[in-house]
Amino acid sequence: MIEVRGLTKRFGGHTALRGVDLDVARGEVVVVIGPSGSGKSTLCRCLNRLETADEGEIRIDGEPLPAEGRALARLRADVGMVFQSFNLFQHRTVLQNLTLAPVRVRGVPRAEAEEHARGLLERVGIGDHAGKLPAQLSGGQQQRAAIARALAMRPKAMLFDEPTSALDPEMVGEVLDVMTGLAREGMTMVVVTHEMGFARKVADRVVFMADGEIVESGPPADFFAAPKSDRARDFLAKVL
Ligand code: ADP
Ligand code: MG
C-alpha cells in the first residue's frame, strides 16, 4: 500500500531523512519509534505530501504522489493523517468536521455524508457529541473526532503522528482503543508513538529511526526482546 524508496529530505543544511526505504503492506500496522528529531514526523509528512521530498520515490497503492490540485486533495483523503494537536475546525460542529471534506473533495451527497459521519462518531464512542463544537469536548474526545474525520474520507491508509502525546494520561487509553480497533479491522496504519504497550500489542512491525535513517525494523516481540543496534538498545533503556 505504501512504498518509499530512497526518501531524502533536507531543511536548509540539515538532512532530516537520509535515503529511507519503507514498505507497508495492505492491512499492516507499522509503529515508528525513535528519539526526538530522528525524522519520524518528517517521514509522515512526506507520505501525505505536507512536505515535498528532495530525493526518492513514494507510491501509495501503486501511484506516485501527485504534486498538486485535485489529485493531491484525493491523496490526502486516501491517506488520513492524525496529528498530536487535534487540528479540528474550531468553528464547525463535530459533525460538520466530518462531512465538509467528503462533500467537497469526494462529492458525496450531504445526507449520505451525515449518515456515514454519525456512524463513525458512534464507532469512536462520541455519537452524543455530534452537534457540539470541538472546544466543548475533552482532549481525548477531540482526538477521537479527528480520527473519525480522517475515516470519513474512507482512506486506504492512516498515519498517526504521536496522537496521544498531547493528552492527559487518563485519556490516552480511549484513543489507543480506537486505534487498536481500526488495526484489528484491517486498516493499513503507520503510527509514530511513544506508547510501547501499543507497539507491543498492535504493531505487525516496529521501525526504529535515528538521525534520519531506519536503523532497524522487525516484529515487536523480536525488537523489544533483542534490539540489534546499540542506538535502539539505548533508546529502549530510556523509554521502557
Ligand atoms: P521527530 O518527529 O522524529 O522528532 P522531525 O521529523 O520533526 O523529528 O524532525 C527531524 C529533523 O528535522 C529535526 O532536526 C528537526 O529540527 C528538523 N526539522 C523538521 N521540520 C523542520 C522544518 N520545517 N524546518 C527546519 N527543520 C525542520
Ligand atoms: Mg515528531
PDB file of C-alpha atoms and ligand atoms in Angstrom:
ATOM      1  CA  MET A   1       0.000   0.000   0.000  1.00  0.00           C
ATOM      2  CA  ILE A   2       2.871   2.357   0.811  1.00  0.00           C
ATOM      3  CA  GLU A   3       6.256   2.141  -0.929  1.00  0.00           C
ATOM      4  CA  VAL A   4       9.061   4.518  -0.015  1.00  0.00           C
ATOM      5  CA  ARG A   5      12.399   4.390  -1.840  1.00  0.00           C
ATOM      6  CA  GLY A   6      15.464   6.477  -1.103  1.00  0.00           C
ATOM      7  CA  LEU A   7      13.487   9.241   0.577  1.00  0.00           C
ATOM      8  CA  THR A   8      15.711  12.191   1.404  1.00  0.00           C
ATOM      9  CA  LYS A   9      14.521  15.449   2.904  1.00  0.00           C
ATOM     10  CA  ARG A  10      16.661  18.435   3.810  1.00  0.00           C
ATOM     11  CA  PHE A  11      15.814  21.574   5.717  1.00  0.00           C
ATOM     12  CA  GLY A  12      18.494  24.087   4.747  1.00  0.00           C
ATOM     13  CA  GLY A  13      21.775  22.414   5.624  1.00  0.00           C
ATOM     14  CA  HIS A  14      20.132  19.834   7.874  1.00  0.00           C
ATOM     15  CA  THR A  15      19.231  16.412   6.476  1.00  0.00           C
ATOM     16  CA  ALA A  16      16.094  15.171   8.240  1.00  0.00           C
ATOM     17  CA  LEU A  17      15.702  11.965   6.184  1.00  0.00           C
ATOM     18  CA  ARG A  18      18.619  10.130   4.565  1.00  0.00           C
ATOM     19  CA  GLY A  19      17.512   7.652   1.953  1.00  0.00           C
ATOM     20  CA  VAL A  20      14.643   5.998   3.815  1.00  0.00           C
ATOM     21  CA  ASP A  21      13.184   2.791   2.323  1.00  0.00           C
ATOM     22  CA  LEU A  22       9.921   1.513   3.755  1.00  0.00           C
ATOM     23  CA  ASP A  23       7.159  -0.794   2.541  1.00  0.00           C
ATOM     24  CA  VAL A  24       3.851  -1.071   4.290  1.00  0.00           C
ATOM     25  CA  ALA A  25       1.616  -3.882   3.080  1.00  0.00           C
ATOM     26  CA  ARG A  26      -2.158  -3.626   2.866  1.00  0.00           C
ATOM     27  CA  GLY A  27      -3.578  -4.141   6.364  1.00  0.00           C
ATOM     28  CA  GLU A  28      -0.185  -3.890   8.020  1.00  0.00           C
ATOM     29  CA  VAL A  29       0.360  -1.835  11.178  1.00  0.00           C
ATOM     30  CA  VAL A  30       3.827  -0.287  11.362  1.00  0.00           C
ATOM     31  CA  VAL A  31       4.795   1.529  14.544  1.00  0.00           C
ATOM     32  CA  VAL A  32       7.642   4.025  14.141  1.00  0.00           C
ATOM     33  CA  ILE A  33       9.674   4.837  17.213  1.00  0.00           C
ATOM     34  CA  GLY A  34      12.879   6.720  17.830  1.00  0.00           C
ATOM     35  CA  PRO A  35      14.357   9.694  19.626  1.00  0.00           C
ATOM     36  CA  SER A  36      13.125  13.235  19.149  1.00  0.00           C
ATOM     37  CA  GLY A  37      14.482  14.780  15.953  1.00  0.00           C
ATOM     38  CA  SER A  38      15.064  11.433  14.236  1.00  0.00           C
ATOM     39  CA  GLY A  39      12.751  12.270  11.330  1.00  0.00           C
ATOM     40  CA  LYS A  40       9.545  10.437  12.292  1.00  0.00           C
ATOM     41  CA  SER A  41       7.235  13.399  11.703  1.00  0.00           C
ATOM     42  CA  THR A  42       9.036  14.375   8.522  1.00  0.00           C
ATOM     43  CA  LEU A  43       8.514  10.848   7.190  1.00  0.00           C
ATOM     44  CA  CYS A  44       4.772  11.025   7.918  1.00  0.00           C
ATOM     45  CA  ARG A  45       4.511  14.496   6.429  1.00  0.00           C
ATOM     46  CA  CYS A  46       6.280  13.400   3.240  1.00  0.00           C
ATOM     47  CA  LEU A  47       3.863  10.455   2.883  1.00  0.00           C
ATOM     48  CA  ASN A  48       0.989  12.916   2.817  1.00  0.00           C
ATOM     49  CA  ARG A  49       2.939  15.500   0.833  1.00  0.00           C
ATOM     50  CA  LEU A  50       2.717  18.060   3.594  1.00  0.00           C
ATOM     51  CA  GLU A  51       6.459  18.144   2.918  1.00  0.00           C
ATOM     52  CA  THR A  52       7.990  17.607  -0.501  1.00  0.00           C
ATOM     53  CA  ALA A  53      10.815  15.088  -0.682  1.00  0.00           C
ATOM     54  CA  ASP A  54      14.142  16.244  -2.125  1.00  0.00           C
ATOM     55  CA  GLU A  55      15.012  12.796  -3.444  1.00  0.00           C
ATOM     56  CA  GLY A  56      13.378   9.435  -3.657  1.00  0.00           C
ATOM     57  CA  GLU A  57      10.025   7.976  -4.564  1.00  0.00           C
ATOM     58  CA  ILE A  58       6.796   7.416  -2.724  1.00  0.00           C
ATOM     59  CA  ARG A  59       3.937   5.339  -4.085  1.00  0.00           C
ATOM     60  CA  ILE A  60       0.567   4.916  -2.443  1.00  0.00           C
ATOM     61  CA  ASP A  61      -1.398   1.939  -3.744  1.00  0.00           C
ATOM     62  CA  GLY A  62       0.958   1.881  -6.723  1.00  0.00           C
ATOM     63  CA  GLU A  63       0.524   5.546  -7.649  1.00  0.00           C
ATOM     64  CA  PRO A  64       3.284   8.169  -7.335  1.00  0.00           C
ATOM     65  CA  LEU A  65       2.351  11.099  -5.102  1.00  0.00           C
ATOM     66  CA  PRO A  66       0.591  13.820  -7.086  1.00  0.00           C
ATOM     67  CA  ALA A  67       2.123  17.285  -6.841  1.00  0.00           C
ATOM     68  CA  GLU A  68      -0.954  19.483  -6.662  1.00  0.00           C
ATOM     69  CA  GLY A  69      -4.564  20.157  -7.411  1.00  0.00           C
ATOM     70  CA  ARG A  70      -7.464  17.733  -7.127  1.00  0.00           C
ATOM     71  CA  ALA A  71      -5.188  14.719  -7.311  1.00  0.00           C
ATOM     72  CA  LEU A  72      -3.327  15.968  -4.238  1.00  0.00           C
ATOM     73  CA  ALA A  73      -6.597  16.565  -2.381  1.00  0.00           C
ATOM     74  CA  ARG A  74      -7.605  12.984  -3.208  1.00  0.00           C
ATOM     75  CA  LEU A  75      -4.252  11.692  -1.973  1.00  0.00           C
ATOM     76  CA  ARG A  76      -4.773  13.487   1.332  1.00  0.00           C
ATOM     77  CA  ALA A  77      -8.192  11.847   1.521  1.00  0.00           C
ATOM     78  CA  ASP A  78      -6.746   8.425   0.722  1.00  0.00           C
ATOM     79  CA  VAL A  79      -4.054   8.763   3.371  1.00  0.00           C
ATOM     80  CA  GLY A  80      -5.713  10.076   6.510  1.00  0.00           C
ATOM     81  CA  MET A  81      -3.479  11.833   8.998  1.00  0.00           C
ATOM     82  CA  VAL A  82      -3.951  12.366  12.709  1.00  0.00           C
ATOM     83  CA  PHE A  83      -1.620  14.764  14.496  1.00  0.00           C
ATOM     84  CA  GLN A  84      -0.598  15.353  18.069  1.00  0.00           C
ATOM     85  CA  SER A  85      -2.673  18.551  18.093  1.00  0.00           C
ATOM     86  CA  PHE A  86      -6.161  17.617  17.052  1.00  0.00           C
ATOM     87  CA  ASN A  87      -6.456  20.153  14.187  1.00  0.00           C
ATOM     88  CA  LEU A  88     -10.251  20.151  14.128  1.00  0.00           C
ATOM     89  CA  PHE A  89     -12.056  23.088  12.546  1.00  0.00           C
ATOM     90  CA  GLN A  90     -12.875  25.008  15.726  1.00  0.00           C
ATOM     91  CA  HIS A  91     -15.853  26.934  14.362  1.00  0.00           C
ATOM     92  CA  ARG A  92     -17.638  23.891  12.952  1.00  0.00           C
ATOM     93  CA  THR A  93     -19.567  21.274  14.849  1.00  0.00           C
ATOM     94  CA  VAL A  94     -18.085  17.837  15.275  1.00  0.00           C
ATOM     95  CA  LEU A  95     -20.489  16.506  12.643  1.00  0.00           C
ATOM     96  CA  GLN A  96     -19.540  19.274  10.187  1.00  0.00           C
ATOM     97  CA  ASN A  97     -15.869  18.465  10.780  1.00  0.00           C
ATOM     98  CA  LEU A  98     -16.629  15.001   9.426  1.00  0.00           C
ATOM     99  CA  THR A  99     -18.836  15.975   6.486  1.00  0.00           C
ATOM    100  CA  LEU A 100     -17.082  19.015   4.955  1.00  0.00           C
ATOM    101  CA  ALA A 101     -14.318  17.218   3.083  1.00  0.00           C
ATOM    102  CA  PRO A 102     -16.325  14.182   1.906  1.00  0.00           C
ATOM    103  CA  VAL A 103     -18.885  16.556   0.374  1.00  0.00           C
ATOM    104  CA  ARG A 104     -16.284  18.884  -1.169  1.00  0.00           C
ATOM    105  CA  VAL A 105     -13.473  16.532  -2.137  1.00  0.00           C
ATOM    106  CA  ARG A 106     -15.253  13.236  -2.693  1.00  0.00           C
ATOM    107  CA  GLY A 107     -18.530  14.715  -3.933  1.00  0.00           C
ATOM    108  CA  VAL A 108     -20.579  12.637  -1.508  1.00  0.00           C
ATOM    109  CA  PRO A 109     -24.235  13.788  -1.188  1.00  0.00           C
ATOM    110  CA  ARG A 110     -24.718  15.624   2.124  1.00  0.00           C
ATOM    111  CA  ALA A 111     -27.313  13.226   3.580  1.00  0.00           C
ATOM    112  CA  GLU A 112     -25.082  10.251   2.840  1.00  0.00           C
ATOM    113  CA  ALA A 113     -22.041  12.032   4.325  1.00  0.00           C
ATOM    114  CA  GLU A 114     -24.003  12.793   7.504  1.00  0.00           C
ATOM    115  CA  GLU A 115     -25.222   9.247   7.894  1.00  0.00           C
ATOM    116  CA  HIS A 116     -21.700   7.893   7.461  1.00  0.00           C
ATOM    117  CA  ALA A 117     -20.340  10.533   9.886  1.00  0.00           C
ATOM    118  CA  ARG A 118     -22.879   9.656  12.579  1.00  0.00           C
ATOM    119  CA  GLY A 119     -21.924   6.011  12.284  1.00  0.00           C
ATOM    120  CA  LEU A 120     -18.242   6.880  12.661  1.00  0.00           C
ATOM    121  CA  LEU A 121     -18.892   9.072  15.699  1.00  0.00           C
ATOM    122  CA  GLU A 122     -20.770   6.151  17.282  1.00  0.00           C
ATOM    123  CA  ARG A 123     -17.881   3.868  16.451  1.00  0.00           C
ATOM    124  CA  VAL A 124     -15.322   6.101  18.205  1.00  0.00           C
ATOM    125  CA  GLY A 125     -17.705   6.498  21.147  1.00  0.00           C
ATOM    126  CA  ILE A 126     -18.764  10.151  20.763  1.00  0.00           C
ATOM    127  CA  GLY A 127     -22.090   9.742  18.998  1.00  0.00           C
ATOM    128  CA  ASP A 128     -23.766  12.017  21.559  1.00  0.00           C
ATOM    129  CA  HIS A 129     -21.455  14.940  20.757  1.00  0.00           C
ATOM    130  CA  ALA A 130     -22.159  15.393  17.045  1.00  0.00           C
ATOM    131  CA  GLY A 131     -23.703  18.854  17.471  1.00  0.00           C
ATOM    132  CA  LYS A 132     -21.017  20.278  19.759  1.00  0.00           C
ATOM    133  CA  LEU A 133     -18.065  22.481  18.893  1.00  0.00           C
ATOM    134  CA  PRO A 134     -14.622  20.894  19.362  1.00  0.00           C
ATOM    135  CA  ALA A 135     -13.839  23.149  22.334  1.00  0.00           C
ATOM    136  CA  GLN A 136     -16.759  21.574  24.216  1.00  0.00           C
ATOM    137  CA  LEU A 137     -15.070  18.162  24.061  1.00  0.00           C
ATOM    138  CA  SER A 138     -12.252  16.744  26.166  1.00  0.00           C
ATOM    139  CA  GLY A 139      -8.864  16.212  24.535  1.00  0.00           C
ATOM    140  CA  GLY A 140      -9.497  12.503  24.193  1.00  0.00           C
ATOM    141  CA  GLN A 141     -12.887  13.108  22.603  1.00  0.00           C
ATOM    142  CA  GLN A 142     -11.381  15.668  20.207  1.00  0.00           C
ATOM    143  CA  GLN A 143      -8.700  13.232  19.140  1.00  0.00           C
ATOM    144  CA  ARG A 144     -11.322  10.540  18.566  1.00  0.00           C
ATOM    145  CA  ALA A 145     -13.259  13.086  16.490  1.00  0.00           C
ATOM    146  CA  ALA A 146     -10.081  13.779  14.495  1.00  0.00           C
ATOM    147  CA  ILE A 147      -9.706  10.053  13.808  1.00  0.00           C
ATOM    148  CA  ALA A 148     -13.359   9.837  12.763  1.00  0.00           C
ATOM    149  CA  ARG A 149     -12.847  12.842  10.482  1.00  0.00           C
ATOM    150  CA  ALA A 150      -9.997  11.094   8.687  1.00  0.00           C
ATOM    151  CA  LEU A 151     -12.086   7.906   8.429  1.00  0.00           C
ATOM    152  CA  ALA A 152     -14.955   9.878   6.913  1.00  0.00           C
ATOM    153  CA  MET A 153     -12.898  10.076   3.713  1.00  0.00           C
ATOM    154  CA  ARG A 154     -12.763   6.268   3.528  1.00  0.00           C
ATOM    155  CA  PRO A 155      -8.946   6.326   3.484  1.00  0.00           C
ATOM    156  CA  LYS A 156      -6.791   3.497   2.180  1.00  0.00           C
ATOM    157  CA  ALA A 157      -4.252   4.097   4.934  1.00  0.00           C
ATOM    158  CA  MET A 158      -3.949   6.115   8.116  1.00  0.00           C
ATOM    159  CA  LEU A 159      -0.934   7.966   9.507  1.00  0.00           C
ATOM    160  CA  PHE A 160      -0.775   8.842  13.180  1.00  0.00           C
ATOM    161  CA  ASP A 161       1.915  11.217  14.448  1.00  0.00           C
ATOM    162  CA  GLU A 162       2.090  10.946  18.238  1.00  0.00           C
ATOM    163  CA  PRO A 163      -1.694  11.003  18.527  1.00  0.00           C
ATOM    164  CA  THR A 164      -1.681  10.666  22.315  1.00  0.00           C
ATOM    165  CA  SER A 165       1.295  12.842  23.237  1.00  0.00           C
ATOM    166  CA  ALA A 166      -0.786  15.958  23.953  1.00  0.00           C
ATOM    167  CA  LEU A 167      -3.420  14.134  26.003  1.00  0.00           C
ATOM    168  CA  ASP A 168      -3.882  13.960  29.744  1.00  0.00           C
ATOM    169  CA  PRO A 169      -2.850  10.476  30.856  1.00  0.00           C
ATOM    170  CA  GLU A 170      -6.383   9.328  31.649  1.00  0.00           C
ATOM    171  CA  MET A 171      -7.425   9.951  28.028  1.00  0.00           C
ATOM    172  CA  VAL A 172      -4.623   8.080  26.325  1.00  0.00           C
ATOM    173  CA  GLY A 173      -6.339   4.688  26.646  1.00  0.00           C
ATOM    174  CA  GLU A 174      -9.572   5.693  24.924  1.00  0.00           C
ATOM    175  CA  VAL A 175      -7.671   6.922  21.862  1.00  0.00           C
ATOM    176  CA  LEU A 176      -5.394   3.870  21.726  1.00  0.00           C
ATOM    177  CA  ASP A 177      -8.507   1.656  21.987  1.00  0.00           C
ATOM    178  CA  VAL A 178      -9.979   3.287  18.880  1.00  0.00           C
ATOM    179  CA  MET A 179      -6.673   2.800  17.041  1.00  0.00           C
ATOM    180  CA  THR A 180      -6.469  -0.819  18.166  1.00  0.00           C
ATOM    181  CA  GLY A 181      -9.981  -1.404  16.838  1.00  0.00           C
ATOM    182  CA  LEU A 182      -9.017   0.089  13.477  1.00  0.00           C
ATOM    183  CA  ALA A 183      -5.939  -2.093  13.291  1.00  0.00           C
ATOM    184  CA  ARG A 184      -7.986  -5.212  14.055  1.00  0.00           C
ATOM    185  CA  GLU A 185     -10.404  -4.300  11.273  1.00  0.00           C
ATOM    186  CA  GLY A 186      -7.516  -4.361   8.823  1.00  0.00           C
ATOM    187  CA  MET A 187      -6.678  -0.684   8.298  1.00  0.00           C
ATOM    188  CA  THR A 188      -3.193  -0.048   6.914  1.00  0.00           C
ATOM    189  CA  MET A 189      -1.538   2.124   9.545  1.00  0.00           C
ATOM    190  CA  VAL A 190       1.723   3.955  10.211  1.00  0.00           C
ATOM    191  CA  VAL A 191       1.824   5.055  13.828  1.00  0.00           C
ATOM    192  CA  VAL A 192       4.502   7.239  15.398  1.00  0.00           C
ATOM    193  CA  THR A 193       4.173   6.802  19.141  1.00  0.00           C
ATOM    194  CA  HIS A 194       5.992   6.528  22.423  1.00  0.00           C
ATOM    195  CA  GLU A 195       3.335   4.111  23.700  1.00  0.00           C
ATOM    196  CA  MET A 196       5.425   0.966  23.823  1.00  0.00           C
ATOM    197  CA  GLY A 197       2.481  -1.095  25.128  1.00  0.00           C
ATOM    198  CA  PHE A 198       0.573  -0.248  21.955  1.00  0.00           C
ATOM    199  CA  ALA A 199       3.609  -1.092  19.830  1.00  0.00           C
ATOM    200  CA  ARG A 200       3.982  -4.479  21.505  1.00  0.00           C
ATOM    201  CA  LYS A 201       0.324  -5.426  21.273  1.00  0.00           C
ATOM    202  CA  VAL A 202      -0.809  -3.952  17.981  1.00  0.00           C
ATOM    203  CA  ALA A 203       2.177  -3.499  15.663  1.00  0.00           C
ATOM    204  CA  ASP A 204       2.927  -6.057  12.995  1.00  0.00           C
ATOM    205  CA  ARG A 205       6.312  -4.406  12.704  1.00  0.00           C
ATOM    206  CA  VAL A 206       8.301  -1.871  14.683  1.00  0.00           C
ATOM    207  CA  VAL A 207      10.562   0.526  12.798  1.00  0.00           C
ATOM    208  CA  PHE A 208      13.265   2.247  14.818  1.00  0.00           C
ATOM    209  CA  MET A 209      14.590   5.535  13.429  1.00  0.00           C
ATOM    210  CA  ALA A 210      17.598   7.596  14.448  1.00  0.00           C
ATOM    211  CA  ASP A 211      19.297  10.520  12.697  1.00  0.00           C
ATOM    212  CA  GLY A 212      17.035  10.390   9.663  1.00  0.00           C
ATOM    213  CA  GLU A 213      17.530   6.685   8.988  1.00  0.00           C
ATOM    214  CA  ILE A 214      15.714   3.458   9.666  1.00  0.00           C
ATOM    215  CA  VAL A 215      18.223   1.741  11.914  1.00  0.00           C
ATOM    216  CA  GLU A 216      16.301  -1.481  12.374  1.00  0.00           C
ATOM    217  CA  SER A 217      12.883  -2.955  11.878  1.00  0.00           C
ATOM    218  CA  GLY A 218      11.189  -6.178  12.889  1.00  0.00           C
ATOM    219  CA  PRO A 219       8.283  -7.835  14.691  1.00  0.00           C
ATOM    220  CA  PRO A 220       7.698  -6.238  18.104  1.00  0.00           C
ATOM    221  CA  ALA A 221       8.408  -9.450  20.015  1.00  0.00           C
ATOM    222  CA  ASP A 222      11.890  -9.659  18.480  1.00  0.00           C
ATOM    223  CA  PHE A 223      12.599  -5.947  18.609  1.00  0.00           C
ATOM    224  CA  PHE A 224      11.703  -5.463  22.260  1.00  0.00           C
ATOM    225  CA  ALA A 225      13.316  -8.705  23.431  1.00  0.00           C
ATOM    226  CA  ALA A 226      16.554  -8.269  21.499  1.00  0.00           C
ATOM    227  CA  PRO A 227      17.170  -4.976  19.699  1.00  0.00           C
ATOM    228  CA  LYS A 228      20.131  -5.409  17.358  1.00  0.00           C
ATOM    229  CA  SER A 229      21.618  -1.921  17.354  1.00  0.00           C
ATOM    230  CA  ASP A 230      23.223  -0.005  20.204  1.00  0.00           C
ATOM    231  CA  ARG A 231      21.069   3.007  19.396  1.00  0.00           C
ATOM    232  CA  ALA A 232      17.865   1.010  19.740  1.00  0.00           C
ATOM    233  CA  ARG A 233      19.100  -0.550  22.991  1.00  0.00           C
ATOM    234  CA  ASP A 234      19.939   2.900  24.387  1.00  0.00           C
ATOM    235  CA  PHE A 235      16.554   4.239  23.323  1.00  0.00           C
ATOM    236  CA  LEU A 236      14.634   1.355  24.892  1.00  0.00           C
ATOM    237  CA  ALA A 237      16.617   1.654  28.102  1.00  0.00           C
ATOM    238  CA  LYS A 238      15.319   5.219  28.383  1.00  0.00           C
ATOM    239  CA  VAL A 239      11.683   4.670  27.483  1.00  0.00           C
ATOM    240  CA  LEU A 240      10.877   1.273  28.995  1.00  0.00           C
TER     241      LEU A 240
HETATM  242  P1  ADP B   1      10.788  13.649  15.060  1.00  0.00           P
HETATM  243  O1  ADP B   1       9.369  13.685  14.629  1.00  0.00           O
HETATM  244  O2  ADP B   1      11.408  12.288  14.986  1.00  0.00           O
HETATM  245  O3  ADP B   1      11.007  14.275  16.412  1.00  0.00           O
HETATM  246  P2  ADP B   1      11.169  15.565  12.921  1.00  0.00           P
HETATM  247  O4  ADP B   1      10.809  14.826  11.689  1.00  0.00           O
HETATM  248  O5  ADP B   1      10.166  16.502  13.465  1.00  0.00           O
HETATM  249  O6  ADP B   1      11.643  14.529  14.040  1.00  0.00           O
HETATM  250  O7  ADP B   1      12.485  16.393  12.665  1.00  0.00           O
HETATM  251  C1  ADP B   1      13.649  15.824  12.106  1.00  0.00           C
HETATM  252  C2  ADP B   1      14.688  16.909  11.985  1.00  0.00           C
HETATM  253  O8  ADP B   1      14.298  17.859  11.007  1.00  0.00           O
HETATM  254  C3  ADP B   1      14.903  17.690  13.273  1.00  0.00           C
HETATM  255  O9  ADP B   1      16.267  18.001  13.390  1.00  0.00           O
HETATM  256  C4  ADP B   1      14.087  18.937  13.056  1.00  0.00           C
HETATM  257  O10 ADP B   1      14.603  20.017  13.777  1.00  0.00           O
HETATM  258  C5  ADP B   1      14.194  19.144  11.565  1.00  0.00           C
HETATM  259  N1  ADP B   1      13.003  19.798  11.008  1.00  0.00           N
HETATM  260  C6  ADP B   1      11.754  19.281  10.960  1.00  0.00           C
HETATM  261  N2  ADP B   1      10.891  20.116  10.363  1.00  0.00           N
HETATM  262  C7  ADP B   1      11.614  21.213  10.029  1.00  0.00           C
HETATM  263  C8  ADP B   1      11.307  22.451   9.363  1.00  0.00           C
HETATM  264  N3  ADP B   1      10.068  22.713   8.921  1.00  0.00           N
HETATM  265  N4  ADP B   1      12.307  23.335   9.208  1.00  0.00           N
HETATM  266  C9  ADP B   1      13.562  23.070   9.629  1.00  0.00           C
HETATM  267  N5  ADP B   1      13.924  21.935  10.236  1.00  0.00           N
HETATM  268  C10 ADP B   1      12.972  21.016  10.438  1.00  0.00           C
HETATM  269 MG    MG B   2       7.676  14.288  15.627  1.00  0.00          MG
END
